[in-house]
Tab-separated table of C-alpha atoms and ligand atoms in Angstrom:
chain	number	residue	atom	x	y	z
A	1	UNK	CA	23.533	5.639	11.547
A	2	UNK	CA	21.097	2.744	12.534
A	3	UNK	CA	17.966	2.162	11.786
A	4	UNK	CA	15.070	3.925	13.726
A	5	UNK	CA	11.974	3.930	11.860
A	6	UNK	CA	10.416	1.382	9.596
A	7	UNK	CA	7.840	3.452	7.023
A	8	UNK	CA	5.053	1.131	5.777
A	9	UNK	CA	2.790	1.066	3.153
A	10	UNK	CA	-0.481	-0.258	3.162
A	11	UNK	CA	-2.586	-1.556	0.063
A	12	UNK	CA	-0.716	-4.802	-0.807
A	13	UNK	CA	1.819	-4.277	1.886
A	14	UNK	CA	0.600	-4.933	5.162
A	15	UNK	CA	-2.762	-6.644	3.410
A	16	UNK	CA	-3.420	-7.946	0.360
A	17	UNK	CA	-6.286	-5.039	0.071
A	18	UNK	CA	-6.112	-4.049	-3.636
A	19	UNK	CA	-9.025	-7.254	-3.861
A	20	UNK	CA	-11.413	-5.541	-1.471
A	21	UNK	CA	-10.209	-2.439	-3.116
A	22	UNK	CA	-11.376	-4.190	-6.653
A	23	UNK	CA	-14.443	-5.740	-5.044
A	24	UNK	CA	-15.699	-1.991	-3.762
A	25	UNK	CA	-15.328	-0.341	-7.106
A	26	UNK	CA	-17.388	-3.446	-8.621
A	27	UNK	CA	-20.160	-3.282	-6.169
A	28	UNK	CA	-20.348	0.793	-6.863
A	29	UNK	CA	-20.549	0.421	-10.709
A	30	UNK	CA	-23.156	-2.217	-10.026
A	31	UNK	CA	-25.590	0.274	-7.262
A	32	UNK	CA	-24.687	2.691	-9.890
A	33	UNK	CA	-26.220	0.963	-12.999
A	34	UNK	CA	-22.923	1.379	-14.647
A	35	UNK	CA	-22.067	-1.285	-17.058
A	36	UNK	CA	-18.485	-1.267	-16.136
A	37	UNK	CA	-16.555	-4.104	-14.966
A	38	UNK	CA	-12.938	-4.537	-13.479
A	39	UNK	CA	-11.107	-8.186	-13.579
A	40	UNK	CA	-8.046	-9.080	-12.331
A	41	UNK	CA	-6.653	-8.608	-15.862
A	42	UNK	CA	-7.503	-4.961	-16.269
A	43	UNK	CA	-7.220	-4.212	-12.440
A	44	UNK	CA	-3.558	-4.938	-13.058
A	45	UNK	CA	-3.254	-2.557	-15.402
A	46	UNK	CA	-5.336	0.401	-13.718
A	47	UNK	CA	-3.421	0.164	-10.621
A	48	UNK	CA	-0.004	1.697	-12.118
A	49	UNK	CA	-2.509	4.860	-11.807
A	50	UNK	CA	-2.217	5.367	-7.900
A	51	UNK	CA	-5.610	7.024	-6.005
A	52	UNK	CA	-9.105	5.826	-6.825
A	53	UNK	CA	-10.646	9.090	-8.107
A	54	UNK	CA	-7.599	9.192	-10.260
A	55	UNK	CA	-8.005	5.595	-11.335
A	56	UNK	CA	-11.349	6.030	-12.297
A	57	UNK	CA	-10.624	9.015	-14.894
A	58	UNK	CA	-7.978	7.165	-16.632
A	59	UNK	CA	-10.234	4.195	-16.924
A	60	UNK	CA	-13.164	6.700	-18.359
A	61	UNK	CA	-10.275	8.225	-20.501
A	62	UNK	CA	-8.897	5.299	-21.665
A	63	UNK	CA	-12.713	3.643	-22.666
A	64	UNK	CA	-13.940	6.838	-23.372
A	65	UNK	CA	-16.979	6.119	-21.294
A	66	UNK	CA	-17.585	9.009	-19.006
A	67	UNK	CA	-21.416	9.244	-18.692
A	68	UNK	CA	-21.094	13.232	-18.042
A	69	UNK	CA	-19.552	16.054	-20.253
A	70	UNK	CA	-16.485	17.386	-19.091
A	71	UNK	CA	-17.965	20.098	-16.902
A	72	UNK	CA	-19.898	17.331	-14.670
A	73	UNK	CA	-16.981	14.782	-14.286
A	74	UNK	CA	-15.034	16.265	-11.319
A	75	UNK	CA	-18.189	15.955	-9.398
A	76	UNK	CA	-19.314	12.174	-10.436
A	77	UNK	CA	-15.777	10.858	-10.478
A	78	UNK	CA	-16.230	12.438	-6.577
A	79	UNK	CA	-19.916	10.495	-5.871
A	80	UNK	CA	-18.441	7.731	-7.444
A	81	UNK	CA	-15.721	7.198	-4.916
A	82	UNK	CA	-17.433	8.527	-1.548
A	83	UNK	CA	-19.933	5.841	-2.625
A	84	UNK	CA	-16.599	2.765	-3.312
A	85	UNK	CA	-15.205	4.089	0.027
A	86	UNK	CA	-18.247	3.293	1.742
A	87	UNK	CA	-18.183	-0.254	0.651
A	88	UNK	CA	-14.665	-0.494	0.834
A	89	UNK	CA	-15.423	0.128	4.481
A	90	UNK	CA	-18.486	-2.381	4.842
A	91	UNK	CA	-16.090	-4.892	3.295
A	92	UNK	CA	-13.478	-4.560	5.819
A	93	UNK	CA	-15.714	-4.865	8.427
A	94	UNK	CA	-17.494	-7.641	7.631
A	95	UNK	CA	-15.402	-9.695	5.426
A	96	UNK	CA	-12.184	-11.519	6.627
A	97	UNK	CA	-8.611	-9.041	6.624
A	98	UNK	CA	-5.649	-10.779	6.952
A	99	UNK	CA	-2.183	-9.555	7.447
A	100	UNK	CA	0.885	-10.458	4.888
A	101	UNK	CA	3.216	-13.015	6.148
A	102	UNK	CA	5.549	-11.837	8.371
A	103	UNK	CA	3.990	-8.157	8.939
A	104	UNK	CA	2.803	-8.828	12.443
A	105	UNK	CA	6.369	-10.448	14.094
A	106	UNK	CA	8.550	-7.416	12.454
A	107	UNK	CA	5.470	-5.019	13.604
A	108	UNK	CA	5.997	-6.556	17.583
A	109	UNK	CA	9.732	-6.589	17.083
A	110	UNK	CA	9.818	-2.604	16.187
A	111	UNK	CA	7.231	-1.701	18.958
A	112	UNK	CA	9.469	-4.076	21.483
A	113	UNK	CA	12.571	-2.695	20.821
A	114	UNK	CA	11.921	1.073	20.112
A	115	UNK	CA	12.028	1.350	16.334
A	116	UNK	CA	9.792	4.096	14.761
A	117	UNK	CA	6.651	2.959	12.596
A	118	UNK	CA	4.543	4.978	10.392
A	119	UNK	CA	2.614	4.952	6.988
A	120	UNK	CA	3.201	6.533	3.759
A	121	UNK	CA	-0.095	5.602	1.675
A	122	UNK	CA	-1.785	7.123	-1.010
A	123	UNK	CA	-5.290	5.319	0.310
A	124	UNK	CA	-7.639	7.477	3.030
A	125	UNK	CA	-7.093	8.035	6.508
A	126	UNK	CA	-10.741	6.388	7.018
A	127	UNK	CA	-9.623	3.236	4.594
A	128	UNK	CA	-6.203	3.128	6.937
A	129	UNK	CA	-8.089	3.282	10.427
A	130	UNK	CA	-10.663	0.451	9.234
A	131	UNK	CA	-8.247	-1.823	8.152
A	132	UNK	CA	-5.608	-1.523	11.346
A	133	UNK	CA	-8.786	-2.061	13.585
A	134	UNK	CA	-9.411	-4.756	12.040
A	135	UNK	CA	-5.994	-6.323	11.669
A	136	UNK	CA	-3.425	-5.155	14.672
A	137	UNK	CA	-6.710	-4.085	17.224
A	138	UNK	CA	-5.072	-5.914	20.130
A	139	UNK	CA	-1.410	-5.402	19.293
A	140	UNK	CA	-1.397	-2.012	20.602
A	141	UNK	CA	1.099	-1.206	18.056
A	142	UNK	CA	2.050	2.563	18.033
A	143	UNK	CA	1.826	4.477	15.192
A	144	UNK	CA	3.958	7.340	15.303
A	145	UNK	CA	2.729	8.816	12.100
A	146	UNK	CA	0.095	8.370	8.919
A	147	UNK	CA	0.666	10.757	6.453
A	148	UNK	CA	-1.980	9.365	3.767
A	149	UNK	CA	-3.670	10.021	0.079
A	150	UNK	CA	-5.459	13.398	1.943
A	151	UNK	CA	-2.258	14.920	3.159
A	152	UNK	CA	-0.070	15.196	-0.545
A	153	UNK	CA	-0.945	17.426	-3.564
A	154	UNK	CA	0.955	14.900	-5.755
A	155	UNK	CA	0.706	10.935	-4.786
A	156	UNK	CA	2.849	8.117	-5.059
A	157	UNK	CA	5.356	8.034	-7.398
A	158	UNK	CA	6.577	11.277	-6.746
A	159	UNK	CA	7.774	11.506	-2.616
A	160	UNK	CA	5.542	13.636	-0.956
A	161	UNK	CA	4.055	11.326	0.985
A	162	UNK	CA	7.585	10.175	2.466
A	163	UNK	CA	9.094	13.235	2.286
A	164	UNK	CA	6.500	14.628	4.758
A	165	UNK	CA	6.986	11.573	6.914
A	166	UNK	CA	10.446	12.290	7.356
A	167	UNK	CA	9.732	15.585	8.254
A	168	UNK	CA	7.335	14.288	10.565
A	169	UNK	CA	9.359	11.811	12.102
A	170	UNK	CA	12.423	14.132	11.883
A	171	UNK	CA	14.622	11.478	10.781
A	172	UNK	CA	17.041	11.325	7.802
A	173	UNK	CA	16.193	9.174	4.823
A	174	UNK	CA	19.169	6.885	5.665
A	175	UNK	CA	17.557	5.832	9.440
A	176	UNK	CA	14.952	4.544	7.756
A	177	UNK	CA	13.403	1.822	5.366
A	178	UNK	CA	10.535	1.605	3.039
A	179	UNK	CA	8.229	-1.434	3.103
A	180	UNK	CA	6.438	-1.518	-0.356
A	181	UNK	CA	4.941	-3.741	-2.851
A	182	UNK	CA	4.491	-1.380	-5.891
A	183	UNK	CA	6.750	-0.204	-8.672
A	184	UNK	CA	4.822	3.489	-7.927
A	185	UNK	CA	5.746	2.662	-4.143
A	186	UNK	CA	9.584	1.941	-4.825
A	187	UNK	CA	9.440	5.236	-6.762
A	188	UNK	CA	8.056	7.485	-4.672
A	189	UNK	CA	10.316	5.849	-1.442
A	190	UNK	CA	14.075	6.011	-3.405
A	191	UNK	CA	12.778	9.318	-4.799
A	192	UNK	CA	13.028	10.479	-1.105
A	193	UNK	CA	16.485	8.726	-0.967
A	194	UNK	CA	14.918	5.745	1.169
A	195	UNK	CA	16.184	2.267	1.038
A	196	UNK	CA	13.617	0.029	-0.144
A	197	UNK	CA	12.220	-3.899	0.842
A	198	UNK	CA	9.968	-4.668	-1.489
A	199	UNK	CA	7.016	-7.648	-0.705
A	200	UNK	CA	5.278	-8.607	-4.144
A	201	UNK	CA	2.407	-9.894	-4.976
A	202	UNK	CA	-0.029	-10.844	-7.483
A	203	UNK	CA	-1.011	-7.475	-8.655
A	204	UNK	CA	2.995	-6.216	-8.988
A	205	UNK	CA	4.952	-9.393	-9.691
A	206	UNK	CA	5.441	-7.726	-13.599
A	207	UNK	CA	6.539	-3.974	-11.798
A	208	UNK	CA	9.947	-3.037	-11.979
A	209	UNK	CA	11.980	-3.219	-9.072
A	210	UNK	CA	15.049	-1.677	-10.354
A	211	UNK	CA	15.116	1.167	-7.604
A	212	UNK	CA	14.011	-1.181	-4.727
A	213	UNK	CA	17.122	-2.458	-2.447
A	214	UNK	CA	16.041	-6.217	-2.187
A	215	UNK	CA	13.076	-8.198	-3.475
A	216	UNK	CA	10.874	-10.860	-1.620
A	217	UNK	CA	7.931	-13.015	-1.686
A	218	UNK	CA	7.233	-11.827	1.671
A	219	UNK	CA	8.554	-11.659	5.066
A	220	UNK	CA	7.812	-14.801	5.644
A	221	UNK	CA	6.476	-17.378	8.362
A	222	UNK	CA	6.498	-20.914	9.601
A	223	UNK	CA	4.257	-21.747	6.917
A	224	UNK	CA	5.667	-19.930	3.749
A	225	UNK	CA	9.414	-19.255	3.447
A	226	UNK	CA	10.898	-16.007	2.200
A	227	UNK	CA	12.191	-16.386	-1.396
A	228	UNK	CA	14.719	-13.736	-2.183
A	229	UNK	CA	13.307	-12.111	-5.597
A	230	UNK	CA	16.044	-10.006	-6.382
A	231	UNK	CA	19.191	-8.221	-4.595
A	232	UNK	CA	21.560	-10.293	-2.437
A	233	UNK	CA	20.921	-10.832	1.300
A	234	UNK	CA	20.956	-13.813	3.741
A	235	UNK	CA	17.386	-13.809	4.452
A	236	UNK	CA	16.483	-17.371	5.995
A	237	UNK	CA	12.937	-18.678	6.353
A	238	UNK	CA	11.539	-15.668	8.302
A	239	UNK	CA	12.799	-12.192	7.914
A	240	UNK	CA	13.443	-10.586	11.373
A	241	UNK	CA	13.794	-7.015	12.384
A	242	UNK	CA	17.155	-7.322	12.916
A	243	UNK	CA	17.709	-8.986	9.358
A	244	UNK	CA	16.442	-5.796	8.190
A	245	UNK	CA	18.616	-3.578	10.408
A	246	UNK	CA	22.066	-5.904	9.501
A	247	UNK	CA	20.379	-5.542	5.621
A	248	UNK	CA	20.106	-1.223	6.056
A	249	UNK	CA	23.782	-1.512	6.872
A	250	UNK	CA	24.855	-3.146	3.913
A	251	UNK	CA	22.774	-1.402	1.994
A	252	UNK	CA	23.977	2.008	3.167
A	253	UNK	CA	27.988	0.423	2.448
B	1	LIG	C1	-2.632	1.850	-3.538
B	1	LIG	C2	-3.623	2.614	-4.271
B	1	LIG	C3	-4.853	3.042	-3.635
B	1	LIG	C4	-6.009	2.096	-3.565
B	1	LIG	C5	-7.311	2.870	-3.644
B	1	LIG	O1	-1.565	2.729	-3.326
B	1	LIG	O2	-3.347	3.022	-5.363
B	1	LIG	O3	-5.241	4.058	-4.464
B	1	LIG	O4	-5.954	1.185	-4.643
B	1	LIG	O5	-7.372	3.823	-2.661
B	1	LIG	P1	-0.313	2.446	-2.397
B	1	LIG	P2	-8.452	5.042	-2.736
B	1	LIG	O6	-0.438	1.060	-1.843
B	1	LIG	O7	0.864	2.559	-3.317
B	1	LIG	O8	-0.297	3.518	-1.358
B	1	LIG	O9	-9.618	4.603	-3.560
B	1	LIG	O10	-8.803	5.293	-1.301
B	1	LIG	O11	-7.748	6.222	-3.364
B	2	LIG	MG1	0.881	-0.573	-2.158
């Protein structure tokens, strides 16, 4: 069948973001007055809840420190995240926004010869804009389709999100491949019968990768080489597109 698009997410994927991500809810609970703090400790643990407005109810469930009564808490949890998206935003612009090993070579590799890219994200359409005009401005890289937190009733893990790329792209699962770095991610991709690479990193390296179709530090460059995590594959150095396009077919076997 071939491969013919390449379907990628973004927080932790293409950037390490979840940081800034961390940093913006911080600076919000602090302009707030909000005595609330996130480390990397319990950050870890709040992101197996995908979506920010969502993350921020479990963590008032689970501390049982929502400042409202029930009645008023759809509305703050709202304020509460216009106001971290805002920052999240300010951060990205002004602080620095690097790409994950690797992402940029396999990005000019699909645009050069023809492969489909789009993103399956459970982040904003704003958050996604900021951070690929900041990152891939001059690469002119063409994004056939975002399909992002705004555009699914139910987020990542279940498989809106890529099941409405798909339609989009009008492609079967099996001509494409997931790029993920989240348990949630994996999920949500396999769910919609879409073979998986997964990129870890600090926040996911515990996840469970069971449903992903090969594990790696990262794609790689001439400064880090890939380390193959789990699942079996000849990856060398610096994963290539067509690595991952020899990888589908074995994969599909
Ligand atoms: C990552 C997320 C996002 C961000 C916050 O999901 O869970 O929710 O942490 O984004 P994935 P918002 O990488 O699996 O798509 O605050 O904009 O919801
Ligand atoms: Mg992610």
């Amino acid at each position: 069948m071939g491969l013919k698009a390449l379907i990628w997410d973004v927080d932790g994927t293409l950037v390490d973001s979840e940081e800034i991500h961390r940093a913006a809810f911080n600076h919000t609970f602090t302009e707030r007055k909000l005595d609330w703090h996130w480390d990397r400790s319990l950050y870890a643990h709040l992101l197996r809840v995908t979506g920010g407005r969502e993350r921020l109810r479990h963590y008032m469930d689970i501390m049982d420190c929502a400042p409202t009564g029930p009645e008023a808490l759809d509305k703050f949890i709202l304020s509460l995240h216009i106001q971290k998206t805002a920052i999240y935003n300010h951060l990205l612009r002004v602080g620095p926004v690097r790409l994950r090993p690797g992402v940029k070579r396999i990005l000019r590799q699909a645009r050069d010869q023809g492969v489909l890219l789009a993103i399956a994200t459970t982040t904003s359409r704003r958050n996604v804009e900021t951070l690929l005009t900041r990152t891939l401005y001059r690469e002119g890289i063409p994004w056939e389709i975002v399909v992002s937190g705004e555009d699914v009733k139910r987020k990542k893990p279940f498989p809106e999100v890529y099941l409405k790329v798909l339609g989009q792209l009008g492609l079967e699962p099996g001509q494409c491949v997931a790029l993920e770095d989240s348990q949630n991610g994996v999920e949500s991709a396999s769910a919609a019968g879409i073979a998986t690479i997964v990129t870890k990193n600090c926040y996911t390296r515990d996840d469970d990768f069971s449903k992903a179709g090969i594990v790696l530090s990262h794609f790689g460059d001439k400064n880090h080489a890939v380390e193959i995590l789990a699942g079996s594959f000849p990856f060398e150095g610096e994963v290539q597109l067509d690595d991952i396009v020899d990888w589908l077919e074995s994969w599909r076997r």
